[in-house]
mmCIF file of C-alpha atoms in Angstrom:
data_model
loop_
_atom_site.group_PDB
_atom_site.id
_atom_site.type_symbol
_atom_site.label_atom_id
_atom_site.label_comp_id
_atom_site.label_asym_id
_atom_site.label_seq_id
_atom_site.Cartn_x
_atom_site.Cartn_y
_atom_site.Cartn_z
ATOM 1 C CA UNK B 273 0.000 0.000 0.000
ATOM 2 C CA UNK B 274 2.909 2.258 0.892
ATOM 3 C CA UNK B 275 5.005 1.949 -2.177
ATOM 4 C CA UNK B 276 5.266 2.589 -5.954
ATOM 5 C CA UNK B 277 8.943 1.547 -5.892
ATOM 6 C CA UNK B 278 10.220 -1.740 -7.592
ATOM 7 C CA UNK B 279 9.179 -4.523 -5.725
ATOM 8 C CA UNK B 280 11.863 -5.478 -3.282
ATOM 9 C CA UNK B 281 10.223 -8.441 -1.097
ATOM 10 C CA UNK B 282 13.709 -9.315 0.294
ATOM 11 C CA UNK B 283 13.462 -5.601 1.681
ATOM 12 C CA UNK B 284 10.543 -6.302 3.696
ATOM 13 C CA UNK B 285 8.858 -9.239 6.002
ATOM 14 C CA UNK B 286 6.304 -11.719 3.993
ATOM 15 C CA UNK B 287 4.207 -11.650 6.619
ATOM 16 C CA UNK B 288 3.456 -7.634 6.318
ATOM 17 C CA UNK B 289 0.456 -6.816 6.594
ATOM 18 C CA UNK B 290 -2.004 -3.752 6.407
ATOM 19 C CA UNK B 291 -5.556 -2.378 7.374
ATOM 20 C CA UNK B 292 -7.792 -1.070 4.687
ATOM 21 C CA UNK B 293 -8.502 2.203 5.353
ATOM 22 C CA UNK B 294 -12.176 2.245 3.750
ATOM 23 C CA UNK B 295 -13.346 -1.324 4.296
ATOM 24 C CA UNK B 296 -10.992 -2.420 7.207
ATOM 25 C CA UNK B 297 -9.923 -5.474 5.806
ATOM 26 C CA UNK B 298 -6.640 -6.868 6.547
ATOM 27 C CA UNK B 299 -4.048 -7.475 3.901
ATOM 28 C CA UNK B 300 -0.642 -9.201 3.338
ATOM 29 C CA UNK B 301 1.824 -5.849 1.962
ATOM 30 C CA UNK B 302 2.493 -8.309 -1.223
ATOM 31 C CA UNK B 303 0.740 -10.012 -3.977
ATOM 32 C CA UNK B 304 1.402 -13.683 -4.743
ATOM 33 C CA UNK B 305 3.631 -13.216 -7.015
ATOM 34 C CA UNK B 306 5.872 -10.885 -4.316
ATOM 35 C CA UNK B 307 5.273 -7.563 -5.623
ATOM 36 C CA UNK B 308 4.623 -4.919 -3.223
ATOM 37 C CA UNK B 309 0.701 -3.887 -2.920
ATOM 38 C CA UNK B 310 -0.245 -0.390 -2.966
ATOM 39 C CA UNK B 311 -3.970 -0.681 -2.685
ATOM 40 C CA UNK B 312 -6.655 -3.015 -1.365
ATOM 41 C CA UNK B 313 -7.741 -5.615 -3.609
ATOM 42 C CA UNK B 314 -10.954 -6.322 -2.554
ATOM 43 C CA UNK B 315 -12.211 -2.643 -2.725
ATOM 44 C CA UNK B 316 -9.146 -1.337 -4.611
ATOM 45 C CA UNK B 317 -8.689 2.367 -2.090
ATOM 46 C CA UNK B 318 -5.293 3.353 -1.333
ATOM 47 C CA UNK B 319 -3.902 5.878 1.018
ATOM 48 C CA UNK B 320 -1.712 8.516 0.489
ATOM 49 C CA UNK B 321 1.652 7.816 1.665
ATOM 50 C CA UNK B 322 4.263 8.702 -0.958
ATOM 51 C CA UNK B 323 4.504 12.153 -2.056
ATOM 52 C CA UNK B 324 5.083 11.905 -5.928
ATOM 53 C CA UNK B 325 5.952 15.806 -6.728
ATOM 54 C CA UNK B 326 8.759 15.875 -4.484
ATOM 55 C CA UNK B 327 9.396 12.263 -3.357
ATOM 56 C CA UNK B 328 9.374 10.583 -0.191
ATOM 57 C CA UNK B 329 6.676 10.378 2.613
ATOM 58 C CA UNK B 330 3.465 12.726 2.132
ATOM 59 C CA UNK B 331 2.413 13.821 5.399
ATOM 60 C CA UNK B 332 -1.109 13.676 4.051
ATOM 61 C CA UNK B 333 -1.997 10.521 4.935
ATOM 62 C CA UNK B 334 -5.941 10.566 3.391
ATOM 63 C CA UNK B 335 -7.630 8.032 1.651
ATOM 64 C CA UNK B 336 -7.068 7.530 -2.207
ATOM 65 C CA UNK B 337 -10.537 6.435 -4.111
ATOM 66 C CA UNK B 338 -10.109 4.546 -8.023
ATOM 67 C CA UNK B 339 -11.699 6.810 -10.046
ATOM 68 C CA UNK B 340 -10.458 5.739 -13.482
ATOM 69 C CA UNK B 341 -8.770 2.601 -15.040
ATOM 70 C CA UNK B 342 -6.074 3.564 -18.031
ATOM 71 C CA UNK B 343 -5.312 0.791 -20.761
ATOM 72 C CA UNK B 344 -1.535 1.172 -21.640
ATOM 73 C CA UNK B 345 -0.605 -0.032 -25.376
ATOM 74 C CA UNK B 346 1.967 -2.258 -23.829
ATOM 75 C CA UNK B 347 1.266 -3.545 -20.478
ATOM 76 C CA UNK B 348 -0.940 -3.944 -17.836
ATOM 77 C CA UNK B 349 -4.034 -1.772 -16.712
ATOM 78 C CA UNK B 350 -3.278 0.258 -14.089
ATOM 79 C CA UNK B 351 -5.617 2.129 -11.525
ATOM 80 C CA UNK B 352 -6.231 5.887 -11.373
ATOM 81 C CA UNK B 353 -6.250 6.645 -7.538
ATOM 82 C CA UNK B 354 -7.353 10.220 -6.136
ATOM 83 C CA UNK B 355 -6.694 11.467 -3.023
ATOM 84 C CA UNK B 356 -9.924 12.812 -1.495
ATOM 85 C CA UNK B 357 -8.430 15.854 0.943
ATOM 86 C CA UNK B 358 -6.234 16.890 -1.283
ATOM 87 C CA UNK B 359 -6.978 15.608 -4.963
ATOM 88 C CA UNK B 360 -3.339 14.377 -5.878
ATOM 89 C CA UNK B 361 -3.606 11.604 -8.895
ATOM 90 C CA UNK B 362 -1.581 8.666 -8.814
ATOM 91 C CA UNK B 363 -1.326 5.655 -11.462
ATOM 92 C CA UNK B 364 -0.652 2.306 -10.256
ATOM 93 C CA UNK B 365 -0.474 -1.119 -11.349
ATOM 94 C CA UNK B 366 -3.502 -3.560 -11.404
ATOM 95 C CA UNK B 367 -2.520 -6.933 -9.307
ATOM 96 C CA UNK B 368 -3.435 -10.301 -10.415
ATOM 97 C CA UNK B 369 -5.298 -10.376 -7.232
ATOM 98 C CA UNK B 370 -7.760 -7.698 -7.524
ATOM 99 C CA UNK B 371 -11.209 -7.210 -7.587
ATOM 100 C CA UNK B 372 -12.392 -8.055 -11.318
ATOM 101 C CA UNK B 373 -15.713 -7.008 -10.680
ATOM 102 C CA UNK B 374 -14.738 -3.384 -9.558
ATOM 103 C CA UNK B 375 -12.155 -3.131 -11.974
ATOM 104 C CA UNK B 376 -15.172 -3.688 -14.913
ATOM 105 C CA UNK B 377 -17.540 -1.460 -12.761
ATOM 106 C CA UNK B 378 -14.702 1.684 -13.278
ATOM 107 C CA UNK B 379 -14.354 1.114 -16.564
ATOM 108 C CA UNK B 380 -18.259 0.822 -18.067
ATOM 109 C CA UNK B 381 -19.190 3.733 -15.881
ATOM 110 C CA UNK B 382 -17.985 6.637 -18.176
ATOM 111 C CA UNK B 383 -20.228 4.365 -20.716
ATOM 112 C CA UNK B 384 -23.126 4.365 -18.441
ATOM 113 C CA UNK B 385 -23.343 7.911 -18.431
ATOM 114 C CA UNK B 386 -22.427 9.598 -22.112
ATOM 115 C CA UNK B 387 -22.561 13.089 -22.507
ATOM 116 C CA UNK B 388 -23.999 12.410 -25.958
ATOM 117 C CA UNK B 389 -26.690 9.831 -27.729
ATOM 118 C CA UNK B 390 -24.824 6.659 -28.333
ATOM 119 C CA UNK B 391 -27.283 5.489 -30.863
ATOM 120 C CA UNK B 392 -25.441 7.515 -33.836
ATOM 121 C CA UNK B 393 -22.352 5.679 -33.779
ATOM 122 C CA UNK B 394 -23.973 2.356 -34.365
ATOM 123 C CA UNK B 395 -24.932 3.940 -37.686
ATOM 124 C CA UNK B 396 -20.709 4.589 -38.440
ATOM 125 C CA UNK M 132 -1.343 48.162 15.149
ATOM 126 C CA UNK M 133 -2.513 46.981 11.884
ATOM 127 C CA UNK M 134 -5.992 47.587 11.110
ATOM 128 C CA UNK M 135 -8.096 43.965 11.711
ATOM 129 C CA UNK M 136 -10.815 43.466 9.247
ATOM 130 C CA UNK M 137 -12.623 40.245 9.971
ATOM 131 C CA UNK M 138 -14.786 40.360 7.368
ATOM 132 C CA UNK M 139 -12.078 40.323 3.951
ATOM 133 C CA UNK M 140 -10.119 38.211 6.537
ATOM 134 C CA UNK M 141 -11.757 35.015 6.196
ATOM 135 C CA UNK M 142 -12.950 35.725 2.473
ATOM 136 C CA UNK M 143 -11.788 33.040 0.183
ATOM 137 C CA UNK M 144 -9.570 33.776 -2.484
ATOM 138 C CA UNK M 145 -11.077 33.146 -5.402
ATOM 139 C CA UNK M 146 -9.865 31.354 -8.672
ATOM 140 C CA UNK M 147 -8.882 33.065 -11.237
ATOM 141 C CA UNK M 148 -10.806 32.136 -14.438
ATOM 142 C CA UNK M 149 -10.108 34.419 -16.757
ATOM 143 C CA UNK M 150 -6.778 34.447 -17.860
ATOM 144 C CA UNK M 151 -5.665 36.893 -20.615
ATOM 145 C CA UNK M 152 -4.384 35.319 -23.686
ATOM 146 C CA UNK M 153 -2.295 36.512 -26.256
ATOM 147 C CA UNK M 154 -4.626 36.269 -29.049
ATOM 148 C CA UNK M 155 -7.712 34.175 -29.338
ATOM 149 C CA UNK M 156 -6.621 30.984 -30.165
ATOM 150 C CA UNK M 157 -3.246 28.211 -29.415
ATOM 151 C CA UNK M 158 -1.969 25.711 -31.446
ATOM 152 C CA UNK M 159 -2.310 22.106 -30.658
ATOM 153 C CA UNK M 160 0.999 20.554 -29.815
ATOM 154 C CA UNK M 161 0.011 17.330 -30.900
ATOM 155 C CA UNK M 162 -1.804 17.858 -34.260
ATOM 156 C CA UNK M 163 -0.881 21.512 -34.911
ATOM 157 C CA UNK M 164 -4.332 22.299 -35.083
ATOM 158 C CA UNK M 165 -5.237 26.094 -34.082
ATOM 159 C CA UNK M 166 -7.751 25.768 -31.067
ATOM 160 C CA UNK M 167 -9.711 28.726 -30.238
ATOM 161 C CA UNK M 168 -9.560 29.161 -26.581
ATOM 162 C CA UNK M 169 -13.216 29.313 -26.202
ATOM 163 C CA UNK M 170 -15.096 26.372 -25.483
ATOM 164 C CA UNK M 171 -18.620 25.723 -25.387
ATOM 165 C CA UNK M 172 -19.580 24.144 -22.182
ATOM 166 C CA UNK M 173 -16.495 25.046 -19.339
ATOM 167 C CA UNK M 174 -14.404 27.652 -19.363
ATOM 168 C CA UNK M 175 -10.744 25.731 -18.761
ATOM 169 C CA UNK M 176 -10.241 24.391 -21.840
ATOM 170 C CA UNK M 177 -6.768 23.047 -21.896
ATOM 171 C CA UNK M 178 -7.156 20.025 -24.526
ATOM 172 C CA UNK M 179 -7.137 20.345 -28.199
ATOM 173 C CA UNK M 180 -10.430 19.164 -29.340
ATOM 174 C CA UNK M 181 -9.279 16.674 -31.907
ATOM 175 C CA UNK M 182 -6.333 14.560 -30.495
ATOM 176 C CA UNK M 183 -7.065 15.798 -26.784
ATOM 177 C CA UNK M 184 -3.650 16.739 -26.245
ATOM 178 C CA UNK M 185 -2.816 18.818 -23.612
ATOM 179 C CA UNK M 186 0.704 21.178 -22.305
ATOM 180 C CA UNK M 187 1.599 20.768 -18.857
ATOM 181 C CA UNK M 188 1.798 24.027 -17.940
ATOM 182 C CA UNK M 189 -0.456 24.675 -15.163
ATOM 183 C CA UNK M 190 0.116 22.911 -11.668
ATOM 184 C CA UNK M 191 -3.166 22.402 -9.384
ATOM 185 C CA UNK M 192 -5.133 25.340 -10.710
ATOM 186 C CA UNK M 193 -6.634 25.610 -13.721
ATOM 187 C CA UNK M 194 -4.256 28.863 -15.833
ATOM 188 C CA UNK M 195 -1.760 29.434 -12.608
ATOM 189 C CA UNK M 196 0.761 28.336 -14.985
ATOM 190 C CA UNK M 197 3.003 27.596 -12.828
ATOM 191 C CA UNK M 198 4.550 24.312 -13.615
ATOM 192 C CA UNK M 199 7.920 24.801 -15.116
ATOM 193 C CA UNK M 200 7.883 21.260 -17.402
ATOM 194 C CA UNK M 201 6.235 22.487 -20.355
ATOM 195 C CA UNK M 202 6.071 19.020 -21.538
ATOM 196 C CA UNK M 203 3.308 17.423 -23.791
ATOM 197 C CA UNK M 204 0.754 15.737 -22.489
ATOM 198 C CA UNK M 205 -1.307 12.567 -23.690
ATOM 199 C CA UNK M 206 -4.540 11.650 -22.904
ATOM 200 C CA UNK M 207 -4.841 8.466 -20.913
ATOM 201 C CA UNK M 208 -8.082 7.815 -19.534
ATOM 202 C CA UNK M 209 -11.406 8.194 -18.807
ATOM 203 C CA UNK M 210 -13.340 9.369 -15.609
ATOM 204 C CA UNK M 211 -16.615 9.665 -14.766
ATOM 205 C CA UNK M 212 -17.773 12.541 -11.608
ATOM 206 C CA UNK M 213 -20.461 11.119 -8.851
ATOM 207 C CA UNK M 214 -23.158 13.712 -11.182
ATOM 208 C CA UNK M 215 -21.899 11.929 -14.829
ATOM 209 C CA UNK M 216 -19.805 14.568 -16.406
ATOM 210 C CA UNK M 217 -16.983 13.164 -18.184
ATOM 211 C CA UNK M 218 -12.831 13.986 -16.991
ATOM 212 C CA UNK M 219 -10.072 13.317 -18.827
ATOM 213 C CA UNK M 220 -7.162 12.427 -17.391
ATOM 214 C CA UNK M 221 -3.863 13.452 -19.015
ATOM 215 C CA UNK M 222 -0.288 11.862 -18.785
ATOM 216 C CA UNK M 223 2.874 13.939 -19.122
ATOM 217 C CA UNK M 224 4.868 12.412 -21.258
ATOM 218 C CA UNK M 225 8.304 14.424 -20.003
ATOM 219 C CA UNK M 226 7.974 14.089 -15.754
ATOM 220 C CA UNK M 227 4.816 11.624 -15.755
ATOM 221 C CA UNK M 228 2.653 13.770 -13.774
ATOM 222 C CA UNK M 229 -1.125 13.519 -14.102
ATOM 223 C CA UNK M 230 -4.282 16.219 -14.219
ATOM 224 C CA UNK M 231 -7.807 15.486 -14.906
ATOM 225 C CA UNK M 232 -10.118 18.162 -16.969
ATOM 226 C CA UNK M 233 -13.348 18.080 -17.609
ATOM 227 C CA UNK M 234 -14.292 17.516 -21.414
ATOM 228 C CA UNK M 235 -15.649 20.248 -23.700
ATOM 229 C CA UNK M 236 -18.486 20.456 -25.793
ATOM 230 C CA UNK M 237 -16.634 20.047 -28.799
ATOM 231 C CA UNK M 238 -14.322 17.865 -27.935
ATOM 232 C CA UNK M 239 -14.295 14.931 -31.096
ATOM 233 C CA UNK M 240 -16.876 12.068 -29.650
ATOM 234 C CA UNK M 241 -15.032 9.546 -31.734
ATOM 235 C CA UNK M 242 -11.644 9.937 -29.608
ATOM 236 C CA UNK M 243 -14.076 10.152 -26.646
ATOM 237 C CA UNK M 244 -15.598 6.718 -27.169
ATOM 238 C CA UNK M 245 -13.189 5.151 -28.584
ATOM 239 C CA UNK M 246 -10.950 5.856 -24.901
ATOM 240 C CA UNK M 247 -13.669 5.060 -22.939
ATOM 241 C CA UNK M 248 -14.302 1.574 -25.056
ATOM 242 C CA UNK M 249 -10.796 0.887 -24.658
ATOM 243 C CA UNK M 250 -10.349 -1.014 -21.403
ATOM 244 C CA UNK M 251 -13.738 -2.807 -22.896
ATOM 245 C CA UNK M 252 -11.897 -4.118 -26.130
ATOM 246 C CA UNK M 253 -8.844 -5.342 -24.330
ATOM 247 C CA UNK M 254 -10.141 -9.185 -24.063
ATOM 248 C CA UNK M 255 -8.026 -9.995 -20.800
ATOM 249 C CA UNK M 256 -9.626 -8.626 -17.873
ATOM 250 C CA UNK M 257 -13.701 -8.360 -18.918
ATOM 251 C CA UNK M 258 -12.849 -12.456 -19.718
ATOM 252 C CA UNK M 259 -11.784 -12.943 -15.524
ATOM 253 C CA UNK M 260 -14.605 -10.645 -14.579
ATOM 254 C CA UNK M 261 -16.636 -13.015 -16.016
ATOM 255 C CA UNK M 262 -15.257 -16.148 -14.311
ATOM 256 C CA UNK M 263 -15.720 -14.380 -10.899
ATOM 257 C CA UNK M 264 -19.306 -14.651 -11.437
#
C-alpha cells in the first residue's frame, strides 16, 4: 500500500500486513507473485503515503478512491487513484489479485453515463 | 497596530478564471491544429479538441501556470464525476505527472468513445470478470 517503488520483497517481512482504510480489511503488503501492494484488492482504495511531486513520505496521509482505469498499449491496466483531501492523482499497477468485478464497474461507468446519444455511432 | 478586518479576513480567495491570452486561439501541440480558446460548455479548456492533447503548464489550478515542465501531455483515460460529467485524465509524457479536466463540448466524440471503449476491447480482464461470477 505504501510503495510505488520496484518490488523489493527481500526488503521487507512476507508476513506484512495492512488495514484497509475504507473497508478495514486486513491485507498481506504483497501479492502472490511478491510484488509490493499499494492498494486493497478487494475494494481497490489506497492511502496517500508517498509524495510523488517531491518524493518521499506525504504527510497527508488521506484516503485515495479509483476513479479511473487507463489501458496502456503495452502492459498492464493500471488504476487511477485520487486522493480525497487533497486531490493528488496517482497511477498504479492492477494486481493479479484484484477485484475483477470493480475493476469492470470503473471502466463501463464513463459508458453508463455519455454526454452524448450513443445510438449515432452504431450507424458509423 | 494593523488595522483587523474580519470580514475580507476570512474571504476566500477566489480562482482566477479568466486568464488573458495573447490572441484568441493556441496551437495544438500534438496535431498543430489552431484551437480557439473558447469552449462551449467550461471555461478551462486546456485540450485540443481533436487529439485531446494537452501542455503541462499549469500545476493544481486551472491557468496558474506555474509548472515549469512544459512538456506534452497525452490523454490516458477516462473518468466519470459522482453527477456523470466526463474527466479526462492526461499523462505527461516528459515528468509523468497527471491532471484530470473536464471535457468540452466540442471535444471529437469519436476519440471520446473510442478511450472510454478501450479497457472494454482489451479481451483480458472483462474475460476474468466473467469467471468471478
Amino acid at each position: 500500500m505504501s510503495n510505488t517503488n520496484p518490488p523489493s520483497p527481500s526488503t521487507g517481512s512476507r508476513t506484512e500486513t495492512f488495514t484497509c482504510v475504507r473497508c478495514g480489511r486486513t491485507v498481506g503488503a504483497f501479492t502472490p507473485d511478491g510484488l509490493r501492494r499499494n492498494h486493497c484488492p478487494s475494494c481497490l482504495h489506497s492511502r496517500h503515503v508517498h509524495d510523488h511531486v517531491e518524493g518521499g513520505p506525504s504527510e497527508c496521509l488521506s484516503r485515495m478512491s479509483p476513479i479511473s482505469i487507463a489501458v496502456p498499449r503495452d502492459g498492464d491496466w493500471k488504476v487511477i487513484h485520487r486522493c480525497t483531501r487533497c486531490d493528488e492523482l496517482t497511477a498504479n499497477r492492477v494486481q493479479v489479485d484484484d477485484n475483477q468485478l470493480i475493476l469492470m464497474r470503473l471502466a463501463v461507468r464513463p459508458l453508463a453515463q455519455p454526454p452524448f446519444p450513443l445510438e449515432v455511432f452504431g450507424e458509423l | 497596530m494593523p488595522r483587523r478586518n474580519p470580514a475580507s479576513a476570512d474571504r476566500r480567495v477566489q480562482r482566477r478564471k479568466e486568464r488573458v491570452p495573447r490572441g484568441d486561439a493556441f496551437r495544438c501541440a500534438g496535431c498543430r491544429a489552431d484551437v480557439p480558446f473558447h469552449a462551449p460548455g467550461t471555461a478551462h479548456r486546456n485540450h485540443c479538441p481533436q487529439c485531446l492533447t494537452s501542455l503541462h503548464v499549469d500545476r493544481r489550478v486551472p491557468g496558474d501556470r506555474a509548472a515549469g515542465c512544459g512538456g506534452r501531455m497525452e490523454a490516458l483515460s477516462l473518468s466519470t464525476r459522482p453527477d456523470g460529467e466526463w474527466l479526462l485524465i492526461h499523462h505527461c509524457l516528459v515528468c509523468g505527472e497527471l491532471s484530470a479536466n473536464r471535457i468540452a463540448g466540442d471535444d471529437n466524440p469519436l476519440v471520446l468513445l473510442r478511450m472510454a471503449v478501450r479497457p472494454l476491447s482489451d479481451s483480458r480482464v472483462p474475460a476474468r470478470a466473467m469467471l468471478v461470477l
